[in-house]
Short mmCIF file of C-alpha atoms and ligand atoms in Angstrom, two decimals:
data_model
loop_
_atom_site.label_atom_id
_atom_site.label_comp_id
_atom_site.label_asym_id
_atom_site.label_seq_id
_atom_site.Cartn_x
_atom_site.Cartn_y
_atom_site.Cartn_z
CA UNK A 1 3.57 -31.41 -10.49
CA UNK A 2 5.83 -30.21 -7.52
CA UNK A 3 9.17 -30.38 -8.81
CA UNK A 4 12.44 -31.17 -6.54
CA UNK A 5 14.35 -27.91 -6.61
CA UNK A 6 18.55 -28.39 -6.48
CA UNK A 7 19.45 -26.28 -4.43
CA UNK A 8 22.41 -24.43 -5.89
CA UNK A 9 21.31 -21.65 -8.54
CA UNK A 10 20.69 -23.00 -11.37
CA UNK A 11 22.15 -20.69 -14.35
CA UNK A 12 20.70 -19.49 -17.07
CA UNK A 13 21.77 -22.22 -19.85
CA UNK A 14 20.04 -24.65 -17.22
CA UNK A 15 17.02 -22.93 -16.89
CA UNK A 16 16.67 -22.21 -20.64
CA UNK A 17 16.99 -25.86 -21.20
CA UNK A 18 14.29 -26.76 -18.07
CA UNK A 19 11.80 -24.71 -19.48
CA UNK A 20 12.12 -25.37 -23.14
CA UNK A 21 12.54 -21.92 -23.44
CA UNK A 22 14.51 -21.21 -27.35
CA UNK A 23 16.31 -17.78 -26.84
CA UNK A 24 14.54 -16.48 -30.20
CA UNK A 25 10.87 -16.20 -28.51
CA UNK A 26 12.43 -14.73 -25.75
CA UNK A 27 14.60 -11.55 -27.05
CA UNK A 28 12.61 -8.75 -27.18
CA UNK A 29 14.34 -6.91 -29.41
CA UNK A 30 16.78 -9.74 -31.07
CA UNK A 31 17.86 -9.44 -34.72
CA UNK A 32 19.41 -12.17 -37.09
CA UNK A 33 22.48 -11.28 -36.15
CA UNK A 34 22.59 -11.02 -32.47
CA UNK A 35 20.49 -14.30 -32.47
CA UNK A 36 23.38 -16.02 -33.48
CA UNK A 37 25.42 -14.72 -30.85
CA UNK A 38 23.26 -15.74 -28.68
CA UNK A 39 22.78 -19.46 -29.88
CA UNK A 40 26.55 -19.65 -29.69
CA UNK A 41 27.47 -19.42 -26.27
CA UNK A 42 25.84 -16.15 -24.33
CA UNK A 43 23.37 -18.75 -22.51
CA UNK A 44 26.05 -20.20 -20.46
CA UNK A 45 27.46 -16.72 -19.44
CA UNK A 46 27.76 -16.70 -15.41
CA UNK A 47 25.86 -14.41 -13.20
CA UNK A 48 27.93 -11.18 -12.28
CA UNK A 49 29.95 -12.22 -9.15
CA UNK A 50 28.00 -9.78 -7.22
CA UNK A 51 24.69 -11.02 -7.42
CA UNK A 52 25.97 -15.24 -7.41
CA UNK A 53 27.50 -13.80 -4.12
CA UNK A 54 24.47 -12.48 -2.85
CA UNK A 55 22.57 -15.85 -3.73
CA UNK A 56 24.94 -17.69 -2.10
CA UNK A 57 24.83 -15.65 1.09
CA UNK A 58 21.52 -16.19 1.75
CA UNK A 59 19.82 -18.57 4.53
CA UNK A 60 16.09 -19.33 3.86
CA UNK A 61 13.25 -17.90 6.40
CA UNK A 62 11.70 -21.14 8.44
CA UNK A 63 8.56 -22.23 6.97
CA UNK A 64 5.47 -23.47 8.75
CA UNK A 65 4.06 -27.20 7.73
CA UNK A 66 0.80 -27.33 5.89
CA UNK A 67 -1.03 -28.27 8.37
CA UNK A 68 -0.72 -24.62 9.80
CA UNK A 69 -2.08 -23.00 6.56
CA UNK A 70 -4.66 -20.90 7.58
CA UNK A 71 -8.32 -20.93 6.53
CA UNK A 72 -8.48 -18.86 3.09
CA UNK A 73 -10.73 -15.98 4.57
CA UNK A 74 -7.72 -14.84 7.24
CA UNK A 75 -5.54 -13.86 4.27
CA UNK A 76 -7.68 -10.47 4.68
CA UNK A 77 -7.96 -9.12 0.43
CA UNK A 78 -5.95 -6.00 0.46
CA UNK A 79 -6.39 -3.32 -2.60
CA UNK A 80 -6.08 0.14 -3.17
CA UNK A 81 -8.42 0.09 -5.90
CA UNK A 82 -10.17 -2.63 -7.15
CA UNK A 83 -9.55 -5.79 -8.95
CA UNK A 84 -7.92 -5.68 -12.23
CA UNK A 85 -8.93 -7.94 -15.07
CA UNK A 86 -6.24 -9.43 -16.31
CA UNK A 87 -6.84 -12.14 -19.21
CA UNK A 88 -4.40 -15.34 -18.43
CA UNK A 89 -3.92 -16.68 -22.37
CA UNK A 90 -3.18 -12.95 -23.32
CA UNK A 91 -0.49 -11.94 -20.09
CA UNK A 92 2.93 -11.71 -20.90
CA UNK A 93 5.56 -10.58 -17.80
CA UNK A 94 7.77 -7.99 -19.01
CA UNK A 95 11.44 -8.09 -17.49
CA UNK A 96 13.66 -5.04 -18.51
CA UNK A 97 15.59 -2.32 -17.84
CA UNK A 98 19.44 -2.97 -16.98
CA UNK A 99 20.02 -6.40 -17.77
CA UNK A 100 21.69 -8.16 -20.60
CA UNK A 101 18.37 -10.16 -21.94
CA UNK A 102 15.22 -8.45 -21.84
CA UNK A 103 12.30 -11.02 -22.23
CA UNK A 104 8.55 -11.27 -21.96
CA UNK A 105 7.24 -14.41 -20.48
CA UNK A 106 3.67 -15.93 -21.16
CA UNK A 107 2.49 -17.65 -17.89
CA UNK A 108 2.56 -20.90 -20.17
CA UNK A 109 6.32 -20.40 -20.23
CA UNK A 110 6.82 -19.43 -16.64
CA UNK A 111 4.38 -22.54 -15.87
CA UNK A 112 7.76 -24.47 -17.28
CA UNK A 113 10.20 -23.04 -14.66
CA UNK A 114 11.06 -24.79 -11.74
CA UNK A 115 8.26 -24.51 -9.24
CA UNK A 116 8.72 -23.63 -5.57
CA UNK A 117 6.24 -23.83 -2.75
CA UNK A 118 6.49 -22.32 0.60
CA UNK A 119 4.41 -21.94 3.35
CA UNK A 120 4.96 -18.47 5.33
CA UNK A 121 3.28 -16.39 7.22
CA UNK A 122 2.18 -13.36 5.33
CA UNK A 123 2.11 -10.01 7.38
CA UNK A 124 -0.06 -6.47 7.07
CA UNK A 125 0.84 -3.62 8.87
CA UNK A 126 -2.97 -2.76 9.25
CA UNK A 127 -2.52 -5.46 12.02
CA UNK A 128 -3.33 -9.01 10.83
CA UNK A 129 -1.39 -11.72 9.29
CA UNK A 130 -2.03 -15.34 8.08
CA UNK A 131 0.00 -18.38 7.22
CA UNK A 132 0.02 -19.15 3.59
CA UNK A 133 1.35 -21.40 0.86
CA UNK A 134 2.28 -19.71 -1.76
CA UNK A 135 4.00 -21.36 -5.43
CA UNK A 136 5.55 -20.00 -7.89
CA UNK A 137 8.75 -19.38 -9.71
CA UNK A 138 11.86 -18.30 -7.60
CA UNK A 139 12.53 -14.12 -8.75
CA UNK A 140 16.10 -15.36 -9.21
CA UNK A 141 15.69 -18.15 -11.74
CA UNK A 142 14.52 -14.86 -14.26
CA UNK A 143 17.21 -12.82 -12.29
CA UNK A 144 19.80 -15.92 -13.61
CA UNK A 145 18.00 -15.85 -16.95
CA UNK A 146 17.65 -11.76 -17.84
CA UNK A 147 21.40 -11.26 -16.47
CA UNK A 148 21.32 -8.18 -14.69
CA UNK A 149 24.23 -5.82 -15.57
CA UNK A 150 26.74 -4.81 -12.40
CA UNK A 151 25.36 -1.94 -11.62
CA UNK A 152 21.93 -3.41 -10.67
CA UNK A 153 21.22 -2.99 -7.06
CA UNK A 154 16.75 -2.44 -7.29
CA UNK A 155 14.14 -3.89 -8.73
CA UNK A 156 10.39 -2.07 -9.97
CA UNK A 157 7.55 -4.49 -10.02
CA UNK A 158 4.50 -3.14 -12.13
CA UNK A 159 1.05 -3.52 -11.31
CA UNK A 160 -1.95 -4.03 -13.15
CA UNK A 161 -3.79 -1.83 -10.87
CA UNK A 162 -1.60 1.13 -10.75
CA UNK A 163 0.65 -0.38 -7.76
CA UNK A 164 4.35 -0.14 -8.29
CA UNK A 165 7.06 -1.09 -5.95
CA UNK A 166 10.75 -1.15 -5.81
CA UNK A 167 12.80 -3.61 -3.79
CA UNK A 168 16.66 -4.23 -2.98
CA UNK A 169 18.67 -6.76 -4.80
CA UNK A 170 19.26 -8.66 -2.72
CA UNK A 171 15.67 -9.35 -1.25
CA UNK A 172 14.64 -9.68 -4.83
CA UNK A 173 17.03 -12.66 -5.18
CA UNK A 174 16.15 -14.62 -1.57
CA UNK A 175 15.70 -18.15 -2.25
CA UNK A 176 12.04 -18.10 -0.91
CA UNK A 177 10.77 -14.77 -2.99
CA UNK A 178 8.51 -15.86 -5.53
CA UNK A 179 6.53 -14.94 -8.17
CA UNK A 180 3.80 -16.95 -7.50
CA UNK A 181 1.02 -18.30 -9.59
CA UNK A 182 -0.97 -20.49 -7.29
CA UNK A 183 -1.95 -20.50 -3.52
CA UNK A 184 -2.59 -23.96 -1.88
CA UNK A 185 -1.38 -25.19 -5.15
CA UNK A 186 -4.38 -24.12 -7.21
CA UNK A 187 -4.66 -21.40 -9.82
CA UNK A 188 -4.70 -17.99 -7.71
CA UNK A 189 -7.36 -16.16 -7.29
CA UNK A 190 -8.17 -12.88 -9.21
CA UNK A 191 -8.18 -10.94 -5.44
CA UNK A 192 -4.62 -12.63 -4.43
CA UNK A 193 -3.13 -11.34 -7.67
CA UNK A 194 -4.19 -13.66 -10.48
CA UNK A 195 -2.45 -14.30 -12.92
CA UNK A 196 1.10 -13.64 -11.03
CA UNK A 197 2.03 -11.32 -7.47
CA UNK A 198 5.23 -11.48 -5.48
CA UNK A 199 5.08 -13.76 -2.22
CA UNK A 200 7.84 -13.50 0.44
CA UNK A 201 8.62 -14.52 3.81
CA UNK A 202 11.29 -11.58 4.41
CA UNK A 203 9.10 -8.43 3.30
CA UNK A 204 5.84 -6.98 5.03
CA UNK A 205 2.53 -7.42 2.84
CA UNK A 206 3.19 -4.22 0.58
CA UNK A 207 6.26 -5.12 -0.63
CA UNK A 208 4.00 -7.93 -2.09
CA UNK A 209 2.67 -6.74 -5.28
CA UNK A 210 -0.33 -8.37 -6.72
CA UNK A 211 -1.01 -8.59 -10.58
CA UNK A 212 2.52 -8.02 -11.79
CA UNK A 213 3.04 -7.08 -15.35
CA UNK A 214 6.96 -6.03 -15.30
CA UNK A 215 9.33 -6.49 -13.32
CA UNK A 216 12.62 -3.50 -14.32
CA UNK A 217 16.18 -4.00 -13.26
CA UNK A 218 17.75 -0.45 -12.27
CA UNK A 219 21.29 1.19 -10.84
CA UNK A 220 18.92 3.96 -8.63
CA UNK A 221 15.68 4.71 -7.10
CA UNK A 222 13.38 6.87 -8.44
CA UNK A 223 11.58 9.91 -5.89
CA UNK A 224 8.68 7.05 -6.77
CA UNK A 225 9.53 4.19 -4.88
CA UNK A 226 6.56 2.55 -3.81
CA UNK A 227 2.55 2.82 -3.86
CA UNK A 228 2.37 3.28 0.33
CA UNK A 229 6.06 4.18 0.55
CA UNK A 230 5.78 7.36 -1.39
CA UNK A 231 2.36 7.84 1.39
CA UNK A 232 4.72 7.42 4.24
CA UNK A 233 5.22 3.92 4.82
CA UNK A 234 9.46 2.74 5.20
CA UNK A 235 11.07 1.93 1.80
CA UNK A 236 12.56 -1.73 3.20
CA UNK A 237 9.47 -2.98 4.83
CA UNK A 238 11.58 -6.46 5.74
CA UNK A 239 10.27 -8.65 8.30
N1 MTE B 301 -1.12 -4.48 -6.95
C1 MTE B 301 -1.34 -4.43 -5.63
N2 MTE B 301 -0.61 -5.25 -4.84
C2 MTE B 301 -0.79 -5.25 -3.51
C3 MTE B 301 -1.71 -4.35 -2.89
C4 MTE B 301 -2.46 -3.50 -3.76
O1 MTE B 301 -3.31 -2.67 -3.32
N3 MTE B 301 -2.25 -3.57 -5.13
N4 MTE B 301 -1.85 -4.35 -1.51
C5 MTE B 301 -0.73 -4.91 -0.72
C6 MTE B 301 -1.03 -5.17 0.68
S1 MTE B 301 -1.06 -3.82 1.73
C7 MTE B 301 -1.15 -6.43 1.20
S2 MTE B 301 -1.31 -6.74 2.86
C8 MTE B 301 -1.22 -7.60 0.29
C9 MTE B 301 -2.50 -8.35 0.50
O2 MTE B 301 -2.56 -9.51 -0.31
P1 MTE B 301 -3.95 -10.24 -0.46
O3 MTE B 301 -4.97 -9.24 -0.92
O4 MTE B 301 -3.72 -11.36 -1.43
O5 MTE B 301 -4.31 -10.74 0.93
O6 MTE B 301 -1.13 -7.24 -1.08
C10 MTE B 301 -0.21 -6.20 -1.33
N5 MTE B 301 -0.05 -6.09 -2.76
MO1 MO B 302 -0.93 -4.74 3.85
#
């Protein structure tokens, strides 16, 4: 089911409610007593002004109608390595590092968020591109639920594979960059990042990880800041 997304940013004590998420399964490392703190009141906590500003600044990429959605085969397979196996009733998406909630999310529970489609045109510097839909959950519904602290400004996305990028805030937290779990509205496949890969209509194709496992909130950069970046390629790679 394609749900109607409102378009202002939904906060966390929305989203928690949406997705029948309790804030018990979530915590990673919650105790009795911090539970309670929780239950009584941290879930309506606002974003930090810096990133609701960001949000708010941002104007969505055009998107193509589906009746320009290429045919499957021009959204050329792209890996490093090979394919990893990733078991779907067994994944769990790790979100850490500097933010106020860590959490691990089952793909069941993700499955609950809002969902978002787009259809964009997804480009490889190698020298083809494709138009693709692409659904998923919007990276800053979790931004709104983990809570970044201030001094977030990048993101690391963890790869099954070995792949690892890092990304600016405020790409992370576009209204059309997804973590998507379906193409064309069915199940994605295990080459296109089953069971979840970031899609975006701002970022060139290997800013797009497939088969992401974590996704860490962080103040700086590491020298490591991207699979083909640390090869060469430019850090941003926007479009
Ligand atoms: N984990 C992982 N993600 C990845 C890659 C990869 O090798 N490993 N290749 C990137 C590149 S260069 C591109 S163009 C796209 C290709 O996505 P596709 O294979 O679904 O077409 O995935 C990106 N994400
Ligand atoms: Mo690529």
């Amino acid at each position: 089911m394609n749900l109607i997304l409102p378009k202002r940013t939904l906060s966390r004590r929305h989203l928690l409610q949406w997705s029948g998420l309790s804030g018990a399964g979530l915590l990673l490392n919650g105790c009795a007593s911090s539970l309670f703190a929780e239950q009584v009141g941290q879930f309506s906590e606002p974003l930090n002004q810096r990133i609701e500003a960001l949000m708010l600044s941002q104007k969505p990429a055009p998107e193509f109608p589906a009746s320009a959605i290429d045919p499957a085969d021009k959204l050329i397979i792209n890996t490093f390595d090979s394919t990893p196996n990733i078991d779907p009733t067994t994944f769990r998406l790790t979100i850490d590092g500097e933010v106020n909630h860590p959490m691990q999310l089952s793909l069941p529970e993700l499955q609950k968020m809002p969902l978002t489609s787009m259809t964009i045109r997804h480009v490889c510097v190698e020298g083809w591109a494709a138009i693709v839909q692409w659904n998923g959950v919007r990276l800053r519904d979790l931004v709104a639920l983990v809570q970044p602290k201030a001094d977030v400004r990048y993101v690391y996305f963890k790869s099954a594979d070995g792949y690892y990028e890092s990304w600016d805030l405020a790409s992370a937290v576009h209204p059309q960059t997804l973590m998507a779990y379906q193409r064309n509205g069915q199940p994605l496949a295990p080459d296109n990042g089953a069971p979840l890969r970031l899609a975006s209509p701002i970022k060139l194709g290997y800013k797009q990880s497939k088969w992401v496992t974590q996704i860490t909130f962080v103040s700086n950069l590491t020298p490591q800041k991207g699979y083909w970046e640390d090869y060469g390629y430019e850090w941003f790679g926007g479009l």
